[in-house]
Coordinates of C-alpha atoms in Angstrom, one line a residue:
Chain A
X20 CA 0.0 0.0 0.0
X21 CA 1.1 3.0 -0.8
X22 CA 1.7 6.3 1.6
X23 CA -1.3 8.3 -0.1
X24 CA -3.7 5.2 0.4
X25 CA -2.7 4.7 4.1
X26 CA -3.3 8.2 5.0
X27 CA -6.4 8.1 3.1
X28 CA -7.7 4.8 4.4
X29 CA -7.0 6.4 8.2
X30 CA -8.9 9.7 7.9
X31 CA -11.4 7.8 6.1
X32 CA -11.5 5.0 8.6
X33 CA -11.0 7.6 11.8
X34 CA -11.6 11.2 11.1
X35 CA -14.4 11.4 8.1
X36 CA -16.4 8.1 8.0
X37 CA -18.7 10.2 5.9
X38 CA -15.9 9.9 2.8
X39 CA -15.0 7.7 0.7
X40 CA -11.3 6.9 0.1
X41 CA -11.8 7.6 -3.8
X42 CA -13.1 10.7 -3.1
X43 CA -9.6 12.3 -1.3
X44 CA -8.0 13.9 -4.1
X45 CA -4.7 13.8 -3.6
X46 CA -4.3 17.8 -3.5
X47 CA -7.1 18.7 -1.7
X48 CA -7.5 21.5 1.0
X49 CA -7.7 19.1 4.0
X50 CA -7.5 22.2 5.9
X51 CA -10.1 24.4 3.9
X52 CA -12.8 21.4 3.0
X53 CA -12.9 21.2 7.1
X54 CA -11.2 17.3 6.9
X55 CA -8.4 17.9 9.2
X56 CA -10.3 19.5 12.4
X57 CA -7.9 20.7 15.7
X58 CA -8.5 17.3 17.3
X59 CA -8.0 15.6 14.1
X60 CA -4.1 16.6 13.3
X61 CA -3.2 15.3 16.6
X62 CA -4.6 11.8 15.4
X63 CA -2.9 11.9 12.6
X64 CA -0.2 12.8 14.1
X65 CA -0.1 9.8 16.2
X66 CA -1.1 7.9 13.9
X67 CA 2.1 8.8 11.4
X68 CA 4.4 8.6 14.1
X69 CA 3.4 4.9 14.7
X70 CA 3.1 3.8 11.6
X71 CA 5.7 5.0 9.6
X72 CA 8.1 4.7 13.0
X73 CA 8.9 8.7 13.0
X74 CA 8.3 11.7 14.7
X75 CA 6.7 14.8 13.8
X76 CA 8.0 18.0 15.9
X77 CA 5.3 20.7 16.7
X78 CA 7.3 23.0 14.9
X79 CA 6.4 21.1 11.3
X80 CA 3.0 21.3 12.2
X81 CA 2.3 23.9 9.7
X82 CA 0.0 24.4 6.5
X83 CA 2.8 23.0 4.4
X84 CA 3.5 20.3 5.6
X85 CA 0.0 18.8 6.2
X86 CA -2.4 21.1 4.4
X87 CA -2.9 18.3 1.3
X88 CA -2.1 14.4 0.8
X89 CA 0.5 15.1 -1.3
X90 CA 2.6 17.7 1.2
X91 CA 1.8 14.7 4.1
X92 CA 3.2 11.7 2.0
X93 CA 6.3 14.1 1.4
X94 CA 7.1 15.3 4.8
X95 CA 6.7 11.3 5.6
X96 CA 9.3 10.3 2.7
X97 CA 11.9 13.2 4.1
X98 CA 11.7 11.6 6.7
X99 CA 12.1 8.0 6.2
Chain B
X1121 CA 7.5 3.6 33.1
X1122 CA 9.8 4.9 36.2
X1123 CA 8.7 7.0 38.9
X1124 CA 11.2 6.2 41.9
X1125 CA 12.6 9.3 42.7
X1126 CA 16.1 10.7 43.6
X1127 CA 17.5 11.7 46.6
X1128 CA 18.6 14.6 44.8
X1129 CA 14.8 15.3 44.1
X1130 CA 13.1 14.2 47.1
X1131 CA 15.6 16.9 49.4
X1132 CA 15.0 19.5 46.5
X1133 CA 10.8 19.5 47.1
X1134 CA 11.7 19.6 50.6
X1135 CA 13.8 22.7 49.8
X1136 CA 11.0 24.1 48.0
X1137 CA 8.0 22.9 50.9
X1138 CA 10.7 25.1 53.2
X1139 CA 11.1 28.3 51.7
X1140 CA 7.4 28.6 50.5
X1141 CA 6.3 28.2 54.5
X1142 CA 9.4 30.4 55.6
X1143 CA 8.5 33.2 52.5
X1144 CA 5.7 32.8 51.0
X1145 CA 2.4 32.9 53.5
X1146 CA 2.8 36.7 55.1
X1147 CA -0.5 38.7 55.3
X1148 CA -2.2 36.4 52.7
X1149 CA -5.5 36.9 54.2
X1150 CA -5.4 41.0 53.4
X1151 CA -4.0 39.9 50.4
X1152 CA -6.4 37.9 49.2
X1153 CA -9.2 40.1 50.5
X1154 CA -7.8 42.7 48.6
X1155 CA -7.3 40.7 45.2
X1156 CA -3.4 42.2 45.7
X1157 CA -0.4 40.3 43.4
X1158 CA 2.4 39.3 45.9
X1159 CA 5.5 41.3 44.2
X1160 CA 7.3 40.0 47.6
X1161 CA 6.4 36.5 46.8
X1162 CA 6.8 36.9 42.9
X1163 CA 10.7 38.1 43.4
X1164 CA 11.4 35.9 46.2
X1165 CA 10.3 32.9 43.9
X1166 CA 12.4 34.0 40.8
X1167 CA 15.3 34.5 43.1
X1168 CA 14.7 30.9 44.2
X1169 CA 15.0 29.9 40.9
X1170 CA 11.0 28.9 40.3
X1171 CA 10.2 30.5 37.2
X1172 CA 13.5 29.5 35.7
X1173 CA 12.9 25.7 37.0
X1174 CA 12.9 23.9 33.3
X1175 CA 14.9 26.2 31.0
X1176 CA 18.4 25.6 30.3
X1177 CA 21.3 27.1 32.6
X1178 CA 22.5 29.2 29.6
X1179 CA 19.7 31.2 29.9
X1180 CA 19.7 31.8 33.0
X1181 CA 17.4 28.7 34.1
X1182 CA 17.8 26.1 36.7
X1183 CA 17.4 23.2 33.6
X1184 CA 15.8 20.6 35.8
X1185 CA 13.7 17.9 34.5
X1186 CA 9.8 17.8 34.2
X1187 CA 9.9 15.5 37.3
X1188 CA 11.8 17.6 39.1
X1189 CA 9.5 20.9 37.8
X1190 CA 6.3 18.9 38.9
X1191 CA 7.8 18.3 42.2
X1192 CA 8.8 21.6 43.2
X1193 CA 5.2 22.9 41.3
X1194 CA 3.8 20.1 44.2
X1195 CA 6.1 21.2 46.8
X1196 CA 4.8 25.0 46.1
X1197 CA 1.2 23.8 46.6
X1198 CA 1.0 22.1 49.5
X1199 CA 3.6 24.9 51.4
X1200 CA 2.7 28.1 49.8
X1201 CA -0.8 29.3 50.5
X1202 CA -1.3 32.0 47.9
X1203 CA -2.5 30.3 45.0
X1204 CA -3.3 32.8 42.9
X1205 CA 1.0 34.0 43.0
X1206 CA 1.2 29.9 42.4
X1207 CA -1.6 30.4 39.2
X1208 CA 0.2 33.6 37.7
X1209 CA 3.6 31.8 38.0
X1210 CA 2.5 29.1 36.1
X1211 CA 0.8 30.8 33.6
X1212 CA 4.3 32.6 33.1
X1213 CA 6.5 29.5 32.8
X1214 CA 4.3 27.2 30.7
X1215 CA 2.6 29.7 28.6
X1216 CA 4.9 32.1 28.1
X1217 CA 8.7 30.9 29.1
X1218 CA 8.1 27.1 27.7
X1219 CA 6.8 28.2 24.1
X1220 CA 9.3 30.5 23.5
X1221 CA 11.8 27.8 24.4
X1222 CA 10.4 25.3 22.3
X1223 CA 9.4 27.5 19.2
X1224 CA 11.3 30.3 19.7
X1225 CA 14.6 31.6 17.3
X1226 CA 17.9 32.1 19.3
X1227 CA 17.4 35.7 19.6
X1228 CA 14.5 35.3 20.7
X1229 CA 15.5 32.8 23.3
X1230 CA 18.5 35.0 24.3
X1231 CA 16.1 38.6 24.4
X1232 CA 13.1 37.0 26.3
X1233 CA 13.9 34.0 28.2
X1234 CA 16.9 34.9 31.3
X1235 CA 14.6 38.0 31.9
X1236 CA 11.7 35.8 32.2
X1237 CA 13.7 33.2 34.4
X1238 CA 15.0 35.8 37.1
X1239 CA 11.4 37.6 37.1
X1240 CA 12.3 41.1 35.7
X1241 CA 10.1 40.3 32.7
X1242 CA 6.6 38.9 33.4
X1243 CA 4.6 36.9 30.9
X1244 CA 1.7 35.3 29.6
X1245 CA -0.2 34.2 26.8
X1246 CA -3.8 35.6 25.4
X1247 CA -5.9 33.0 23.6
X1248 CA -9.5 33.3 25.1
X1249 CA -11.8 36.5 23.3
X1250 CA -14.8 37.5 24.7
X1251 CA -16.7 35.3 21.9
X1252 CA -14.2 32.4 21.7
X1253 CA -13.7 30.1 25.0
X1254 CA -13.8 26.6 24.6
X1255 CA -13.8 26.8 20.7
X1256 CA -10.5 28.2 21.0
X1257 CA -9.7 28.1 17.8
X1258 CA -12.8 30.5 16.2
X1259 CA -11.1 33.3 17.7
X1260 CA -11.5 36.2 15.5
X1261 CA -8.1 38.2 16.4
X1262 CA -6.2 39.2 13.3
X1263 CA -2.7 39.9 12.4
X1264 CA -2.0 41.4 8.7
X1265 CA 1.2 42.0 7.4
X1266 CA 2.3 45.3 6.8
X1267 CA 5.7 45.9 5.3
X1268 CA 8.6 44.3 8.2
X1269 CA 5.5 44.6 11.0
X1270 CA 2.3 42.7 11.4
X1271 CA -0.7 44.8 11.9
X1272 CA -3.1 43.2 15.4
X1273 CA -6.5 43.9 15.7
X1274 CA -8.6 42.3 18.4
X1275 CA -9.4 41.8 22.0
X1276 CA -8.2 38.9 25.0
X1277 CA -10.6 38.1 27.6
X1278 CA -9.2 36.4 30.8
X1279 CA -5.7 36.9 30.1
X1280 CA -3.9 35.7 33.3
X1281 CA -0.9 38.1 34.5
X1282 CA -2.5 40.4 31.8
X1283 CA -2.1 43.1 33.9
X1284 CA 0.8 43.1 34.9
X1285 CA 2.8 41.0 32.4
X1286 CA 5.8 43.1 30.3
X1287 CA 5.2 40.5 27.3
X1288 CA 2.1 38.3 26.1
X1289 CA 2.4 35.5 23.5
X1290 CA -1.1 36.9 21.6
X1291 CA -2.7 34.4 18.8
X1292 CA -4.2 35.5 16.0
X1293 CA -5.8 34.9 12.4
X1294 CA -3.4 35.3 10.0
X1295 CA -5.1 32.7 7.2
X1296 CA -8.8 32.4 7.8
X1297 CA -9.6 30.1 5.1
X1298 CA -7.3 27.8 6.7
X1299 CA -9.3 27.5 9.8
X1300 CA -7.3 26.3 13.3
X1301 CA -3.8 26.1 11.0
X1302 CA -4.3 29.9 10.2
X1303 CA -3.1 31.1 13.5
X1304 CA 0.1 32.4 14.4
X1305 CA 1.4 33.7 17.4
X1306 CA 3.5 36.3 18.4
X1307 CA 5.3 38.1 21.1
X1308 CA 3.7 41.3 22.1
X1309 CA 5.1 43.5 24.4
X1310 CA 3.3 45.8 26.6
X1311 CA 4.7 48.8 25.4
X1312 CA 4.3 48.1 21.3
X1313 CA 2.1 50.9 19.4
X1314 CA -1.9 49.7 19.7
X1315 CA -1.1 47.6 23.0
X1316 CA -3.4 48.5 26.1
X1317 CA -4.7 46.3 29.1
X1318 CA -7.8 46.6 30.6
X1319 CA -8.9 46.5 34.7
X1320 CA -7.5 43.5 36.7
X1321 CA -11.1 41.9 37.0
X1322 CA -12.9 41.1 39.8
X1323 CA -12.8 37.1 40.6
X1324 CA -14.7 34.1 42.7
X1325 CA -11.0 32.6 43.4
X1326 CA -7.0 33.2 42.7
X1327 CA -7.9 36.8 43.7
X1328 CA -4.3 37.3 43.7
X1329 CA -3.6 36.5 40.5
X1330 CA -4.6 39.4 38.2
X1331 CA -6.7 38.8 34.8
X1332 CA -7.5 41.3 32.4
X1333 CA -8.8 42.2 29.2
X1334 CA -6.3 42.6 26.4
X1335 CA -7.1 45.5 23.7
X1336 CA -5.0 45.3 20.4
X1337 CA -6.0 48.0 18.8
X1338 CA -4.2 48.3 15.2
X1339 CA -1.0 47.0 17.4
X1340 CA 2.1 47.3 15.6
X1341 CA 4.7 43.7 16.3
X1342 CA 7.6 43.7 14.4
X1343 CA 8.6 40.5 12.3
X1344 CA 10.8 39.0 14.4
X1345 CA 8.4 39.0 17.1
X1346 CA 6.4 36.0 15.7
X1347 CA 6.7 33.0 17.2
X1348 CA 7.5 29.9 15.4
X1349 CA 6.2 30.0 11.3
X1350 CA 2.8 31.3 9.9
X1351 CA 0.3 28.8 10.6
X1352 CA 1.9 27.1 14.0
X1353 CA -0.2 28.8 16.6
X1354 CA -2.3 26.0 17.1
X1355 CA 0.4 23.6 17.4
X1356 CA 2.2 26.0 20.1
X1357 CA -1.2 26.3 21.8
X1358 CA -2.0 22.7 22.0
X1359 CA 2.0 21.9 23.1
X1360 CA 1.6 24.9 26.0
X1361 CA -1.9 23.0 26.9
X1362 CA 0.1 19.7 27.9
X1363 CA 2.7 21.3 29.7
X1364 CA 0.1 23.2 31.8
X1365 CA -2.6 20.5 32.3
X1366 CA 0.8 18.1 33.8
X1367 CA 2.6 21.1 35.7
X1368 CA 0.2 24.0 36.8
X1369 CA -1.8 21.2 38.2
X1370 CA 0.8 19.7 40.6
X1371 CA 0.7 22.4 42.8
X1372 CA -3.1 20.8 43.1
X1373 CA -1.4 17.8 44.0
X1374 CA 0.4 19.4 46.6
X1375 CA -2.6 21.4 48.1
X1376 CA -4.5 17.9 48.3
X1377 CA -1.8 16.4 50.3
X1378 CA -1.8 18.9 53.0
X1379 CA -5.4 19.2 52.9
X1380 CA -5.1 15.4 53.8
X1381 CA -2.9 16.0 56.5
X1382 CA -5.1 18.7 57.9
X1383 CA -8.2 16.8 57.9
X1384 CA -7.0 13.5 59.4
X1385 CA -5.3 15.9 62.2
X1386 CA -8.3 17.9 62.9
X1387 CA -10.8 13.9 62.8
X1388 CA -8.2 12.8 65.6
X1389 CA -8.2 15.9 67.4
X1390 CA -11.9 16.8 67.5
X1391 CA -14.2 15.1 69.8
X1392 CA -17.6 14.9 69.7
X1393 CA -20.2 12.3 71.6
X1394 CA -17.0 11.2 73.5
X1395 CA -14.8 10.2 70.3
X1396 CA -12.6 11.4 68.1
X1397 CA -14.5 12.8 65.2
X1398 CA -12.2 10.2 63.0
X1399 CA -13.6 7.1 64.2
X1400 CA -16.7 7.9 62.9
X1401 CA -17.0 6.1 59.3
X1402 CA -18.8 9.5 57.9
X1403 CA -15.8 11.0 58.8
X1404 CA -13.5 8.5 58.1
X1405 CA -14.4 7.5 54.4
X1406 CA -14.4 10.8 53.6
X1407 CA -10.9 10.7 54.6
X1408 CA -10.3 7.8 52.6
X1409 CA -11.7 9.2 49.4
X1410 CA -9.0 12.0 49.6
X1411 CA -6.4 9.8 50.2
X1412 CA -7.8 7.8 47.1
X1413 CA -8.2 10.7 45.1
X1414 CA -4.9 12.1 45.9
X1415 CA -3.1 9.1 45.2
X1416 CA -4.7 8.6 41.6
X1417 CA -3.7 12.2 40.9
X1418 CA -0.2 11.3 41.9
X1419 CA 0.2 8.2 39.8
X1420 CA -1.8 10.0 36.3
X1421 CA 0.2 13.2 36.9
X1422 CA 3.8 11.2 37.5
X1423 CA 2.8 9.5 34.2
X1424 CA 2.6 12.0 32.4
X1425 CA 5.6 13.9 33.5
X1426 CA 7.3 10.4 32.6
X1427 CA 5.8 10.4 28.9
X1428 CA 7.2 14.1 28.6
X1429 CA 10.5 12.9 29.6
X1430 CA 10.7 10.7 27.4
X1431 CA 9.6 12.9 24.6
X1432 CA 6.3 11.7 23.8
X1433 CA 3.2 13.6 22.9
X1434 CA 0.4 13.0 25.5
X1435 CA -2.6 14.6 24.9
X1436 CA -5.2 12.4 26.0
X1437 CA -3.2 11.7 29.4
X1438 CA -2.3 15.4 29.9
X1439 CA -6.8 15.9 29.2
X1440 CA -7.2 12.8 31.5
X1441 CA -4.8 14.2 34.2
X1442 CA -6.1 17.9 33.9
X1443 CA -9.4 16.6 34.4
X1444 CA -9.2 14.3 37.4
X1445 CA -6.8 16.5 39.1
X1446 CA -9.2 19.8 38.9
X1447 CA -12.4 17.9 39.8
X1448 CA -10.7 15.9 42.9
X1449 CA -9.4 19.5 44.4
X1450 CA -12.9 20.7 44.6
X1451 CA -14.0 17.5 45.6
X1452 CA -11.1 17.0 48.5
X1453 CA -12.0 21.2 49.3
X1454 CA -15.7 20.1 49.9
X1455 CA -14.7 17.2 52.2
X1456 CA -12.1 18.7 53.5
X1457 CA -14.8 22.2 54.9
X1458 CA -17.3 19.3 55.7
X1459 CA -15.1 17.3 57.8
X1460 CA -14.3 20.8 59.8
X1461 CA -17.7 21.6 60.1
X1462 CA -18.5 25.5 61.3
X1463 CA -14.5 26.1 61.5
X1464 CA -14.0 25.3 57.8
X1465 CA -16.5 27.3 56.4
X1466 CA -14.7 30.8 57.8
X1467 CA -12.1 32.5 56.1
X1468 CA -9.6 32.2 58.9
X1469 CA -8.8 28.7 58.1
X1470 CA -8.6 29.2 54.9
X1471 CA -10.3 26.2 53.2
X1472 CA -13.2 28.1 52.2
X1473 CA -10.3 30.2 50.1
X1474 CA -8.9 27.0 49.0
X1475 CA -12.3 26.2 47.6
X1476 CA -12.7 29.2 45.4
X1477 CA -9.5 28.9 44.4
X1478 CA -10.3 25.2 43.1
X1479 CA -13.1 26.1 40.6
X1480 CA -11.5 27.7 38.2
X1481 CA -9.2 24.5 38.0
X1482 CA -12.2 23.1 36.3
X1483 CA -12.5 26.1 33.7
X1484 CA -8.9 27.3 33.0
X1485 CA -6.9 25.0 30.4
X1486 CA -9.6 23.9 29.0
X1487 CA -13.1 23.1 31.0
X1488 CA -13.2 19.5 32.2
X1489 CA -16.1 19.4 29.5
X1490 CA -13.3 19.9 27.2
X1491 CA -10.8 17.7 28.0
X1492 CA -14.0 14.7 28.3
X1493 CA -14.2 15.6 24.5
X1494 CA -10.9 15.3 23.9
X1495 CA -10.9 11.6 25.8
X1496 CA -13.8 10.9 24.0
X1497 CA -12.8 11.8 20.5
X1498 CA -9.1 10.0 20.8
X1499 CA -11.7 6.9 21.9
X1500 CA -12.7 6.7 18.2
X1501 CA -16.1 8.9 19.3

């Protein structure tokens, strides 16, 4: 599985049941379509951190780095 | 998980327990009465070393561990009886000092944090507006960039130390469309172009500890005065959250444990139909569920100062700690007035104060509503 489908099948599975994984567009506003919620990043956070073995500082916990699928699944493979 | 502590630790909380009952407890009372901030107690602290407990010795701190901080914190509380000085020097350290540790650039570090760790400079943080309170995050504050300055418009409501703090980490909007990852934060000080406080306000409890209303009106903060990058004020607020919901609320811990001590003095002391008040079972359970309750703080609180050590995000411990801590003070302050009957409900014995003082436990740092929604949404909920 790739990165993409893991974060999609986990904010599917956890944080929007409501979607679909086919419907995540890899470059959408998770921010501005309301997907990622205060509560939600710190999941995903966790989540991240456990599953791909790393760990995300607070400081990188900014729009760019988490803001679409695409800028996630990159910040994962930099630091990998 | 390790909690055995050192000998090194266990004589410095003793340290602390002395100098807060040698320095700390003159003319609280008028104090209190008076909603007056303790300047005495505020230097004395810093020249202890308190506010500069968890920051490195190179800028000025003492650079203890979080154990060691939540022990001193617990060591304050059950010694020092002027818990609103206790409340504003927490808000300082792990909303101000801690932040700009963590987030801050080295000149900031080296500008901000040895005043703050000797207690020349005061700080704080405003978050709360007079519209946004538990949805922290809807605040409506904004800061607009405007040439090598941002540009703050806005007000704080219940900004602890506001009053008298000489800086105040301030969050704003700087990317609405972004929602909670549109904030920034940035470091304000009180004499900046468009900064003003409002009145200390008027409280039920920590009367000592002032809170105001912060006005940021077109306030002019220059560039290198925001904290961390566009965008990371929510991740500096919720990281200043944990440190407070483990540290501010072991001086609880501390105030529980001489509560205990006072309450199964006064049940062996006081007599009444021929026998200690203790050996009544009304009496004693009540007893019994402090000591419970205290003990459960102990162990949740420890555990989370042990997940911080070892570098671990814990934010549903820090909520579940915050939470039982904040309602087992009000609940030990009701036993402990109950179980002294007439004597505990006037001021002079102060457990009535200790009870004010505990309700805003439940409130500040998130409501204990809160942090059950935080529980329950990490629950899958």
């Amino acid at each position: 599985m790739q990165t993409i489908d893991i974060l999609k099948q986990f904010i599917t599975d956890e944080l929007v049941p409501d979607y679909n994984p086919d419907d995540l567009d890899d470059n959408l506003s998770l921010l501005e379509s309301g997907i990622i919620d205060s509560l939600g990043i710190m999941k995903l956070v966790a989540f991240i951190e456990e599953k791909f073995q790393l760990k995300v500082s607070d400081e990188e916990l900014i729009p760019e780095n988490f803001e679409t699928l695409s800028a996630l699944s990159k910040l994962i493979s930099q630091k990998q | 998980m390790d909690f055995s502590l050192t000998k090194e630790q266990i004589n410095f909380k003793k340290s602390v327990v002395k100098f807060a009952q040698r320095e700390l407890n003159r003319g609280v009372i008028e104090l209190e009465q008076n909603g007056e901030f303790s300047w005495d107690g505020w230097r004395k602290c810093a020249n202890f070393g308190i506010q500069g407990l968890p920051i490195p010795s190179k800028y000025d701190g003492l650079e203890e561990d979080i154990l060691t901080c939540l022990l001193a914190m617990q060591g304050l509380g059950y010694a020092c009886k002027d818990s609103g000085l206790l409340f504003a020097i927490n808000s300082h350290m792990w909303t101000c000092e801690i932040p700009i540790l963590n987030f801050g650039t080295d000149e900031q570090k080296g500008k901000y944090l040895p005043g703050l760790c000797k207690g020349a400079i005061i700080g704080g943080h405003a978050m709360t507006e007079p519209d946004s309170g538990s949805d922290a995050f809807s605040l409506r504050s904004t800061a607009v960039k405007k040439g090598d300055k941002y540009i703050l418009r806005g007000a704080k409501m219940f900004v602890s130390n506001g009053p008298i703090a000489d800086i105040l980490l301030v969050f704003a909007v700087t990317d609405k469309a972004k929602g909670f990852a549109g904030i920034s934060t940035f470091i304000v000080e009180k004499d900046f172009p468009g900064f003003s406080v409002g009145k200390p306000l008027d409280k039920m409890g920590l009367r000592t500890s002032p809170t105001g209303e912060v006005i940021l009106q077109d306030c002019e903060v220059p560039m290198e005065n925001r904290l961390g990058k566009e965008g990371v004020g929510a991740a500096i607020f919720n990281s200043e959250m944990e440190w407070e919901r483990s540290c501010l609320f072991a001086c609880h811990l501390g105030a529980m444990e001489r509560q205990l001590e006072a309450c199964i003095r006064y049940a062996k002391e006081r007599k009444q139909f021929g026998k200690p008040i203790g050996k009544f079972q009304s009496i004693s359970n009540k007893i019994a569920d402090m000591k419970v309750r205290l003990e459960l703080s102990r162990l949740i609180l420890y555990k989370v100062a042990w997940m911080k050590d070892q570098g671990k995000k814990a934010p549903i411990e820090s909520a579940i700690a915050k939470l039982y801590l904040s309602e087992s003070y009000v609940a030990s302050c009701l036993d402990a007035i109950q179980i002294h009957g007439g004597y505990g409900y006037m001021k002079e014995f102060g457990i009535e104060r200790d009870l004010r003082d505990s309700i805003a436990g439940k409130i500040y740092s998130g409501t204990s509503e809160i942090q059950k929604n935080i529980i329950a949404s990490w629950l899958g909920l």
